Coordinates of C-alpha atoms in Angstrom, one line a residue:
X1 CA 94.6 95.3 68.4
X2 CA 91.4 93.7 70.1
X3 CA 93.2 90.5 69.9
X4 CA 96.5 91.7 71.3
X5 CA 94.6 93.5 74.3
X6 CA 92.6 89.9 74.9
X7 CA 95.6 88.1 75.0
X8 CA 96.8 90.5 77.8
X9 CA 93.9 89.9 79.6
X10 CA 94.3 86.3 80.0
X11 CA 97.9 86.5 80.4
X12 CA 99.5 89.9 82.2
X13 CA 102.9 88.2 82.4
X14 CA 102.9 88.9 78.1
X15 CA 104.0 92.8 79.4
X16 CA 105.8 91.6 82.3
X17 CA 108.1 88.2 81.7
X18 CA 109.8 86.7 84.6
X19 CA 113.3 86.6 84.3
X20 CA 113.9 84.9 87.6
X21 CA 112.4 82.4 89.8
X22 CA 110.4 84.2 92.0
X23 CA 107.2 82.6 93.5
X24 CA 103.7 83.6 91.9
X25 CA 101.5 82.4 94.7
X26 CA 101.5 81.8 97.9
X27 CA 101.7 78.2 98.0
X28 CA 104.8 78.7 96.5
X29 CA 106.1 81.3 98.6
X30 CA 105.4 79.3 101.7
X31 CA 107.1 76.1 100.0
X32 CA 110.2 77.9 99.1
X33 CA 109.9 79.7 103.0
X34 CA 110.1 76.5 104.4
X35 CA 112.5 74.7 102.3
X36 CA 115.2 77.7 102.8
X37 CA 114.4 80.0 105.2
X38 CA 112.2 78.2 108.5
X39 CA 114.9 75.1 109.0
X40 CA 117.5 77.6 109.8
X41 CA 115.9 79.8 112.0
X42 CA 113.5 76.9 114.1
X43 CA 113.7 73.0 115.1
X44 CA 112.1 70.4 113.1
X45 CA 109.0 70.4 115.1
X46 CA 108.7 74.0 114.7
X47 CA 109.1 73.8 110.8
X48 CA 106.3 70.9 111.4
X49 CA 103.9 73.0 113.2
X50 CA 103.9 75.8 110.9
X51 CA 103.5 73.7 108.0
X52 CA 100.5 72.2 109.5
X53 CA 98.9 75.0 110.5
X54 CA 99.8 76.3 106.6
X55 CA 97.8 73.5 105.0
X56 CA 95.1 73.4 107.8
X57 CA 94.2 77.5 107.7
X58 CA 96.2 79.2 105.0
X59 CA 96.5 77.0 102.1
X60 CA 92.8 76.9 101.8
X61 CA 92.2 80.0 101.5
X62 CA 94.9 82.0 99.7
X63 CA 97.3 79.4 98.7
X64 CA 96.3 79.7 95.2
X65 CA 96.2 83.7 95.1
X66 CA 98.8 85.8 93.2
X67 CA 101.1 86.8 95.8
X68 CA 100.5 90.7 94.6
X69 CA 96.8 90.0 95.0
X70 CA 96.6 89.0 99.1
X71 CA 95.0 91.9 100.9
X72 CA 95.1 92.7 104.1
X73 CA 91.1 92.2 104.2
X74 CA 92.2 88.7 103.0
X75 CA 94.9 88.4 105.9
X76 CA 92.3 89.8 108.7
X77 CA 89.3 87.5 107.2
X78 CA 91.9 84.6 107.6
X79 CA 92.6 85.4 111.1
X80 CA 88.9 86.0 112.2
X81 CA 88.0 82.6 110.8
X82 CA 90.1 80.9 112.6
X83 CA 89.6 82.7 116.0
X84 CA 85.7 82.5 115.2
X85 CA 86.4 78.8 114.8
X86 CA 87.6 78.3 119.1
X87 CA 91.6 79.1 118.2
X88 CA 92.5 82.5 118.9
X89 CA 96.3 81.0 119.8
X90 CA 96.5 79.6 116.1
X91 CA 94.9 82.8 114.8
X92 CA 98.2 84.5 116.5
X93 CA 100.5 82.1 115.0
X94 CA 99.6 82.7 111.8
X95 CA 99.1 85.9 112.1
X96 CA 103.2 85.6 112.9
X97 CA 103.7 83.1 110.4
X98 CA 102.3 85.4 107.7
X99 CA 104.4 88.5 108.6
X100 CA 107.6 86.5 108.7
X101 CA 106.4 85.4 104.8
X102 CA 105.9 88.5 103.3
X103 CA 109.2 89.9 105.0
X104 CA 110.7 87.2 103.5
X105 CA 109.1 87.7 100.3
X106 CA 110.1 91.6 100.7
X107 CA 113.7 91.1 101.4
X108 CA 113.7 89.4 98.3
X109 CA 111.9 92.2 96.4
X110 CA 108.9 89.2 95.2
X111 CA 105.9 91.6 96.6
X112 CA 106.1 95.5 97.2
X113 CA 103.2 95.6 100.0
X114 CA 102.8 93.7 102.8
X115 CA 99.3 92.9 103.8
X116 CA 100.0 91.8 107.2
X117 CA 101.3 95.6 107.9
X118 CA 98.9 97.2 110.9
X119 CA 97.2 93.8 111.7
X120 CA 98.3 93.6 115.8
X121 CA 97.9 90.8 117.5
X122 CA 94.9 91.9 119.5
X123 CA 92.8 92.0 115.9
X124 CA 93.7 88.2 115.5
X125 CA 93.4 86.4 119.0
X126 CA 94.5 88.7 120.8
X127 CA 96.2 87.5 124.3
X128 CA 96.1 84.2 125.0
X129 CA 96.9 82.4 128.3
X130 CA 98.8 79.2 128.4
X131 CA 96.1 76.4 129.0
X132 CA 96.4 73.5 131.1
X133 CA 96.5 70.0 130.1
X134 CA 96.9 66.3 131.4
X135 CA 99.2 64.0 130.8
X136 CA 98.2 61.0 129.5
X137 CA 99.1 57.7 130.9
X138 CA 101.9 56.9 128.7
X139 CA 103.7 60.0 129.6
X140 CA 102.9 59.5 133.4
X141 CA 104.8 56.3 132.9
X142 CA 108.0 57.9 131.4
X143 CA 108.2 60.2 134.5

C-alpha cells in the first residue's frame, strides 16, 4: 500500500491518465496558443510581439508550472515584476496576453479556474499614455 501511495506521489497522472492531448504546462499552452489560435486572430508582427514578450516575462517564470497550479498570486507577482522593472505597458500586455490564454485553455476544458479572473488593468500598469519617439535617420530618409 505504502508503495502504491508513493508512486502516486511522484506521479498523480497514475489516478488520472490523459486520454487526449491537452497541454500540461504553460509553455505548452502558449506554444499550442500561438501555433493555432494567435495567427488567426493578429498579423505576423503581432504573433511576434507576444511571443517575445512570452519568452522575455512569462516563460521564466511559469513556463514550466502545471497549468492547474498558476495562481492568480503567481499572475499578479508576474505583472508587478515587470511594472517594478520601468514597463507598466508590457505589464498590461501580458496581463491581456494571459487572459486570452486561459480563455483559450477554458474553451477547451484544459483548466477549470482562471487565475487572471479579477486582476484589472489598473493592478498591472495601470493606464498608460502613448510615449513619444524619434525617428531615426534611416526612417527620415524613407519619408
Amino acid at each position: 500500500m505504502r508503495e502504491t501511495t508513493a508512486a502516486i506521489r511522484k506521479d498523480p497522472s497514475i489516478l488520472s491518465p490523459k486520454e487526449d492531448d491537452s497541454p500540461a504546462t504553460v509553455d505548452a499552452l502558449m506554444k499550442l496558443w500561438l501555433k493555432e489560435y494567435l495567427p488567426k486572430h493578429r498579423n505576423e508582427e503581432g504573433v511576434d510581439k507576444t511571443e517575445r514578450r512570452y519568452n522575455l516575462h512569462v516563460k521564466p517564470a511559469l513556463g514550466d508550472r502545471p497549468l492547474d497550479e498558476v495562481t492568480r498570486r503567481d499572475v499578479m507577482a508576474l505583472v508587478r515584476k515587470v511594472t517594478e522593472g520601468g514597463a507598466p505597458t508590457q505589464a498590461n500586455e501580458i496581463l491581456s496576453d494571459l487572459r486570452r490564454i486561459c480563455l483559450y485553455a477554458a474553451k477547451n476544458e484544459w483548466v477549470m479556474y482562471d487565475p487572471t479572473l479579477g486582476i484589472e488593468k489598473g493592478d498591472a500598469g495601470g493606464h498608460t499614455e502613448p510615449g513619444e519617439r524619434v525617428l531615426s535617420e534611416v526612417e527620415l530618409g524613407i519619408l
